[in-house]
């Protein structure tokens, strides 16, 4: 039995942070960072059956072209993904009354729709990126036993190429769900490694008043390639989603609308339009 201090439930029996019960979520789930983006997606639904919010975690479940889908905001960063992924898994794979893992486990389909900055000049603003791999620069996943799910050869090559200082922790690289990759792939989408940083400023190479440990890291990441795979973009959630998804047995894919190009210093004239286009693309693929 899992102790009450480890799996915390609210008085109504819902999981602590997400404020959800098992019947509230669909098998297909869309993650967004911004709570205001939830309704930008569900506005296209035929109907909404459930809605709740606690802190930054807003959830709505409904039907889109007959397909039951849940849309959930996770907030920013790998720490919030740790909460979201573990509590979602508890909803489907732990009996919340007996507090015991179920014998028959459920695998969810989780698609992140985010915004990001491109690291390559030829991945322009307003385009879409699919993260074939998530590169974790954040250390969160290292709290778990992850040796059998990481791409060790790519990790070692990245560490060597960037002359990575291991005092910051060892980067990890994890592949996306091949099933979801095949479902969402098209010639509209750029593919590559999506880097996940543990912060927005220094961890992503931004300098305001504080010096950073490696001012050249972004340019080193720009030039990193492993076979035909290269760095595509940098954000704050993907590798944590991929890692916990692999460990817990869920299918995960990250799609990003590129609103900034870090290589040439450009920013989208209408980032909201780019995000709306990605939302409609993703919903169409999920409903197929």
PDB file of N, CA and C in Angstrom, residues 146-201:
ATOM      1  N   UNK A 146      17.024   5.577 -14.478  1.00  0.00           N
ATOM      2  CA  UNK A 146      16.681   5.798 -15.888  1.00  0.00           C
ATOM      3  C   UNK A 146      17.654   5.132 -16.860  1.00  0.00           C
ATOM      4  N   UNK A 147      18.558   4.304 -16.387  1.00  0.00           N
ATOM      5  CA  UNK A 147      19.638   3.801 -17.238  1.00  0.00           C
ATOM      6  C   UNK A 147      19.164   3.079 -18.493  1.00  0.00           C
ATOM      7  N   UNK A 148      18.027   2.391 -18.429  1.00  0.00           N
ATOM      8  CA  UNK A 148      17.615   1.559 -19.561  1.00  0.00           C
ATOM      9  C   UNK A 148      16.705   2.288 -20.551  1.00  0.00           C
ATOM     10  N   UNK A 149      16.469   3.590 -20.361  1.00  0.00           N
ATOM     11  CA  UNK A 149      15.579   4.305 -21.284  1.00  0.00           C
ATOM     12  C   UNK A 149      16.301   5.421 -22.034  1.00  0.00           C
ATOM     13  N   UNK A 150      17.560   5.678 -21.706  1.00  0.00           N
ATOM     14  CA  UNK A 150      18.262   6.800 -22.313  1.00  0.00           C
ATOM     15  C   UNK A 150      19.065   6.360 -23.532  1.00  0.00           C
ATOM     16  N   UNK A 151      19.365   7.340 -24.391  1.00  0.00           N
ATOM     17  CA  UNK A 151      20.181   7.121 -25.579  1.00  0.00           C
ATOM     18  C   UNK A 151      21.632   7.434 -25.222  1.00  0.00           C
ATOM     19  N   UNK A 152      22.329   6.442 -24.672  1.00  0.00           N
ATOM     20  CA  UNK A 152      23.653   6.694 -24.097  1.00  0.00           C
ATOM     21  C   UNK A 152      24.672   7.194 -25.115  1.00  0.00           C
ATOM     22  N   UNK A 153      24.622   6.674 -26.342  1.00  0.00           N
ATOM     23  CA  UNK A 153      25.592   7.095 -27.357  1.00  0.00           C
ATOM     24  C   UNK A 153      25.434   8.581 -27.703  1.00  0.00           C
ATOM     25  N   UNK A 154      24.177   9.026 -27.812  1.00  0.00           N
ATOM     26  CA  UNK A 154      23.945  10.439 -28.126  1.00  0.00           C
ATOM     27  C   UNK A 154      24.348  11.308 -26.935  1.00  0.00           C
ATOM     28  N   UNK A 155      24.039  10.850 -25.733  1.00  0.00           N
ATOM     29  CA  UNK A 155      24.445  11.591 -24.535  1.00  0.00           C
ATOM     30  C   UNK A 155      25.953  11.803 -24.506  1.00  0.00           C
ATOM     31  N   UNK A 156      26.694  10.723 -24.703  1.00  0.00           N
ATOM     32  CA  UNK A 156      28.153  10.807 -24.640  1.00  0.00           C
ATOM     33  C   UNK A 156      28.702  11.747 -25.713  1.00  0.00           C
ATOM     34  N   UNK A 157      28.109  11.684 -26.913  1.00  0.00           N
ATOM     35  CA  UNK A 157      28.557  12.560 -27.991  1.00  0.00           C
ATOM     36  C   UNK A 157      28.255  14.022 -27.674  1.00  0.00           C
ATOM     37  N   UNK A 158      27.093  14.282 -27.078  1.00  0.00           N
ATOM     38  CA  UNK A 158      26.724  15.657 -26.712  1.00  0.00           C
ATOM     39  C   UNK A 158      27.661  16.206 -25.633  1.00  0.00           C
ATOM     40  N   UNK A 159      27.943  15.391 -24.634  1.00  0.00           N
ATOM     41  CA  UNK A 159      28.834  15.815 -23.548  1.00  0.00           C
ATOM     42  C   UNK A 159      30.216  16.164 -24.091  1.00  0.00           C
ATOM     43  N   UNK A 160      30.706  15.342 -25.002  1.00  0.00           N
ATOM     44  CA  UNK A 160      32.025  15.583 -25.590  1.00  0.00           C
ATOM     45  C   UNK A 160      32.008  16.834 -26.468  1.00  0.00           C
ATOM     46  N   UNK A 161      30.987  16.965 -27.293  1.00  0.00           N
ATOM     47  CA  UNK A 161      30.914  18.083 -28.240  1.00  0.00           C
ATOM     48  C   UNK A 161      30.842  19.425 -27.512  1.00  0.00           C
ATOM     49  N   UNK A 162      30.092  19.481 -26.412  1.00  0.00           N
ATOM     50  CA  UNK A 162      29.887  20.747 -25.696  1.00  0.00           C
ATOM     51  C   UNK A 162      30.899  20.959 -24.577  1.00  0.00           C
ATOM     52  N   UNK A 163      31.757  19.953 -24.357  1.00  0.00           N
ATOM     53  CA  UNK A 163      32.676  20.012 -23.205  1.00  0.00           C
ATOM     54  C   UNK A 163      31.875  20.312 -21.938  1.00  0.00           C
ATOM     55  N   UNK A 164      30.828  19.549 -21.764  1.00  0.00           N
ATOM     56  CA  UNK A 164      29.851  19.773 -20.694  1.00  0.00           C
ATOM     57  C   UNK A 164      30.506  19.643 -19.317  1.00  0.00           C
ATOM     58  N   UNK A 165      30.232  20.586 -18.438  1.00  0.00           N
ATOM     59  CA  UNK A 165      30.733  20.550 -17.071  1.00  0.00           C
ATOM     60  C   UNK A 165      29.792  19.688 -16.229  1.00  0.00           C
ATOM     61  N   UNK A 166      30.254  18.511 -15.841  1.00  0.00           N
ATOM     62  CA  UNK A 166      29.385  17.563 -15.138  1.00  0.00           C
ATOM     63  C   UNK A 166      28.998  18.018 -13.734  1.00  0.00           C
ATOM     64  N   UNK A 167      29.592  19.116 -13.261  1.00  0.00           N
ATOM     65  CA  UNK A 167      29.117  19.672 -11.993  1.00  0.00           C
ATOM     66  C   UNK A 167      27.685  20.193 -12.126  1.00  0.00           C
ATOM     67  N   UNK A 168      27.240  20.423 -13.354  1.00  0.00           N
ATOM     68  CA  UNK A 168      25.854  20.838 -13.587  1.00  0.00           C
ATOM     69  C   UNK A 168      24.922  19.635 -13.674  1.00  0.00           C
ATOM     70  N   UNK A 169      25.471  18.429 -13.586  1.00  0.00           N
ATOM     71  CA  UNK A 169      24.673  17.220 -13.752  1.00  0.00           C
ATOM     72  C   UNK A 169      24.821  16.671 -15.157  1.00  0.00           C
ATOM     73  N   UNK A 170      24.553  15.389 -15.316  1.00  0.00           N
ATOM     74  CA  UNK A 170      24.730  14.738 -16.617  1.00  0.00           C
ATOM     75  C   UNK A 170      23.471  14.868 -17.472  1.00  0.00           C
ATOM     76  N   UNK A 171      23.594  15.423 -18.686  1.00  0.00           N
ATOM     77  CA  UNK A 171      22.435  15.498 -19.585  1.00  0.00           C
ATOM     78  C   UNK A 171      21.894  14.100 -19.912  1.00  0.00           C
ATOM     79  N   UNK A 172      20.620  14.021 -20.208  1.00  0.00           N
ATOM     80  CA  UNK A 172      20.012  12.756 -20.615  1.00  0.00           C
ATOM     81  C   UNK A 172      19.210  12.976 -21.893  1.00  0.00           C
ATOM     82  N   UNK A 173      19.162  11.939 -22.735  1.00  0.00           N
ATOM     83  CA  UNK A 173      18.450  12.031 -24.016  1.00  0.00           C
ATOM     84  C   UNK A 173      17.513  10.835 -24.149  1.00  0.00           C
ATOM     85  N   UNK A 174      16.249  11.120 -24.449  1.00  0.00           N
ATOM     86  CA  UNK A 174      15.211  10.089 -24.503  1.00  0.00           C
ATOM     87  C   UNK A 174      14.352  10.305 -25.742  1.00  0.00           C
ATOM     88  N   UNK A 175      14.054   9.227 -26.448  1.00  0.00           N
ATOM     89  CA  UNK A 175      13.275   9.311 -27.669  1.00  0.00           C
ATOM     90  C   UNK A 175      11.790   9.465 -27.425  1.00  0.00           C
ATOM     91  N   UNK A 176      11.098  10.019 -28.413  1.00  0.00           N
ATOM     92  CA  UNK A 176       9.648  10.157 -28.350  1.00  0.00           C
ATOM     93  C   UNK A 176       8.974   8.812 -28.633  1.00  0.00           C
ATOM     94  N   UNK A 177       7.665   8.790 -28.501  1.00  0.00           N
ATOM     95  CA  UNK A 177       6.882   7.611 -28.865  1.00  0.00           C
ATOM     96  C   UNK A 177       6.891   7.441 -30.379  1.00  0.00           C
ATOM     97  N   UNK A 178       7.342   6.291 -30.846  1.00  0.00           N
ATOM     98  CA  UNK A 178       7.365   6.036 -32.282  1.00  0.00           C
ATOM     99  C   UNK A 178       5.948   5.989 -32.847  1.00  0.00           C
ATOM    100  N   UNK A 179       5.015   5.472 -32.069  1.00  0.00           N
ATOM    101  CA  UNK A 179       3.617   5.405 -32.503  1.00  0.00           C
ATOM    102  C   UNK A 179       3.050   6.792 -32.768  1.00  0.00           C
ATOM    103  N   UNK A 180       3.271   7.721 -31.821  1.00  0.00           N
ATOM    104  CA  UNK A 180       2.758   9.076 -31.999  1.00  0.00           C
ATOM    105  C   UNK A 180       3.548   9.838 -33.062  1.00  0.00           C
ATOM    106  N   UNK A 181       4.842   9.557 -33.157  1.00  0.00           N
ATOM    107  CA  UNK A 181       5.643  10.196 -34.212  1.00  0.00           C
ATOM    108  C   UNK A 181       5.069   9.851 -35.581  1.00  0.00           C
ATOM    109  N   UNK A 182       4.768   8.591 -35.810  1.00  0.00           N
ATOM    110  CA  UNK A 182       4.212   8.166 -37.094  1.00  0.00           C
ATOM    111  C   UNK A 182       2.855   8.807 -37.353  1.00  0.00           C
ATOM    112  N   UNK A 183       2.074   8.982 -36.308  1.00  0.00           N
ATOM    113  CA  UNK A 183       0.727   9.538 -36.447  1.00  0.00           C
ATOM    114  C   UNK A 183       0.759  11.023 -36.785  1.00  0.00           C
ATOM    115  N   UNK A 184       1.704  11.753 -36.222  1.00  0.00           N
ATOM    116  CA  UNK A 184       1.720  13.206 -36.353  1.00  0.00           C
ATOM    117  C   UNK A 184       2.692  13.728 -37.409  1.00  0.00           C
ATOM    118  N   UNK A 185       3.524  12.865 -37.942  1.00  0.00           N
ATOM    119  CA  UNK A 185       4.550  13.310 -38.879  1.00  0.00           C
ATOM    120  C   UNK A 185       3.934  13.773 -40.197  1.00  0.00           C
ATOM    121  N   UNK A 186       4.564  14.770 -40.798  1.00  0.00           N
ATOM    122  CA  UNK A 186       4.176  15.229 -42.138  1.00  0.00           C
ATOM    123  C   UNK A 186       5.291  16.121 -42.653  1.00  0.00           C
ATOM    124  N   UNK A 187       5.188  16.512 -43.917  1.00  0.00           N
ATOM    125  CA  UNK A 187       6.214  17.394 -44.473  1.00  0.00           C
ATOM    126  C   UNK A 187       6.072  18.833 -43.995  1.00  0.00           C
ATOM    127  N   UNK A 188       5.061  19.098 -43.168  1.00  0.00           N
ATOM    128  CA  UNK A 188       4.907  20.422 -42.563  1.00  0.00           C
ATOM    129  C   UNK A 188       5.811  20.610 -41.350  1.00  0.00           C
ATOM    130  N   UNK A 189       6.389  19.506 -40.857  1.00  0.00           N
ATOM    131  CA  UNK A 189       7.035  19.538 -39.549  1.00  0.00           C
ATOM    132  C   UNK A 189       8.533  19.333 -39.654  1.00  0.00           C
ATOM    133  N   UNK A 190       9.282  20.194 -38.965  1.00  0.00           N
ATOM    134  CA  UNK A 190      10.719  19.992 -38.784  1.00  0.00           C
ATOM    135  C   UNK A 190      10.920  19.021 -37.629  1.00  0.00           C
ATOM    136  N   UNK A 191      11.982  18.257 -37.695  1.00  0.00           N
ATOM    137  CA  UNK A 191      12.253  17.266 -36.639  1.00  0.00           C
ATOM    138  C   UNK A 191      13.682  17.414 -36.135  1.00  0.00           C
ATOM    139  N   UNK A 192      13.890  16.969 -34.897  1.00  0.00           N
ATOM    140  CA  UNK A 192      15.223  17.024 -34.324  1.00  0.00           C
ATOM    141  C   UNK A 192      15.177  16.803 -32.830  1.00  0.00           C
ATOM    142  N   UNK A 193      16.227  17.244 -32.155  1.00  0.00           N
ATOM    143  CA  UNK A 193      16.322  17.125 -30.701  1.00  0.00           C
ATOM    144  C   UNK A 193      15.757  18.393 -30.072  1.00  0.00           C
ATOM    145  N   UNK A 194      14.828  18.222 -29.160  1.00  0.00           N
ATOM    146  CA  UNK A 194      14.292  19.348 -28.395  1.00  0.00           C
ATOM    147  C   UNK A 194      15.008  19.392 -27.057  1.00  0.00           C
ATOM    148  N   UNK A 195      15.747  20.463 -26.824  1.00  0.00           N
ATOM    149  CA  UNK A 195      16.445  20.628 -25.562  1.00  0.00           C
ATOM    150  C   UNK A 195      15.507  21.151 -24.487  1.00  0.00           C
ATOM    151  N   UNK A 196      15.669  20.630 -23.266  1.00  0.00           N
ATOM    152  CA  UNK A 196      14.846  21.063 -22.141  1.00  0.00           C
ATOM    153  C   UNK A 196      15.749  21.644 -21.062  1.00  0.00           C
ATOM    154  N   UNK A 197      15.615  22.935 -20.826  1.00  0.00           N
ATOM    155  CA  UNK A 197      16.409  23.626 -19.813  1.00  0.00           C
ATOM    156  C   UNK A 197      15.628  23.721 -18.504  1.00  0.00           C
ATOM    157  N   UNK A 198      16.351  23.863 -17.415  1.00  0.00           N
ATOM    158  CA  UNK A 198      15.721  23.963 -16.101  1.00  0.00           C
ATOM    159  C   UNK A 198      15.320  25.369 -15.727  1.00  0.00           C
ATOM    160  N   UNK A 199      15.574  26.343 -16.610  1.00  0.00           N
ATOM    161  CA  UNK A 199      15.202  27.728 -16.362  1.00  0.00           C
ATOM    162  C   UNK A 199      15.127  28.482 -17.671  1.00  0.00           C
ATOM    163  N   UNK A 200      14.705  29.736 -17.613  1.00  0.00           N
ATOM    164  CA  UNK A 200      14.479  30.526 -18.828  1.00  0.00           C
ATOM    165  C   UNK A 200      15.654  31.432 -19.177  1.00  0.00           C
ATOM    166  N   UNK A 201      16.335  31.935 -18.179  1.00  0.00           N
ATOM    167  CA  UNK A 201      17.399  32.907 -18.443  1.00  0.00           C
ATOM    168  C   UNK A 201      18.754  32.225 -18.554  1.00  0.00           C
TER     169      UNK A 201
END
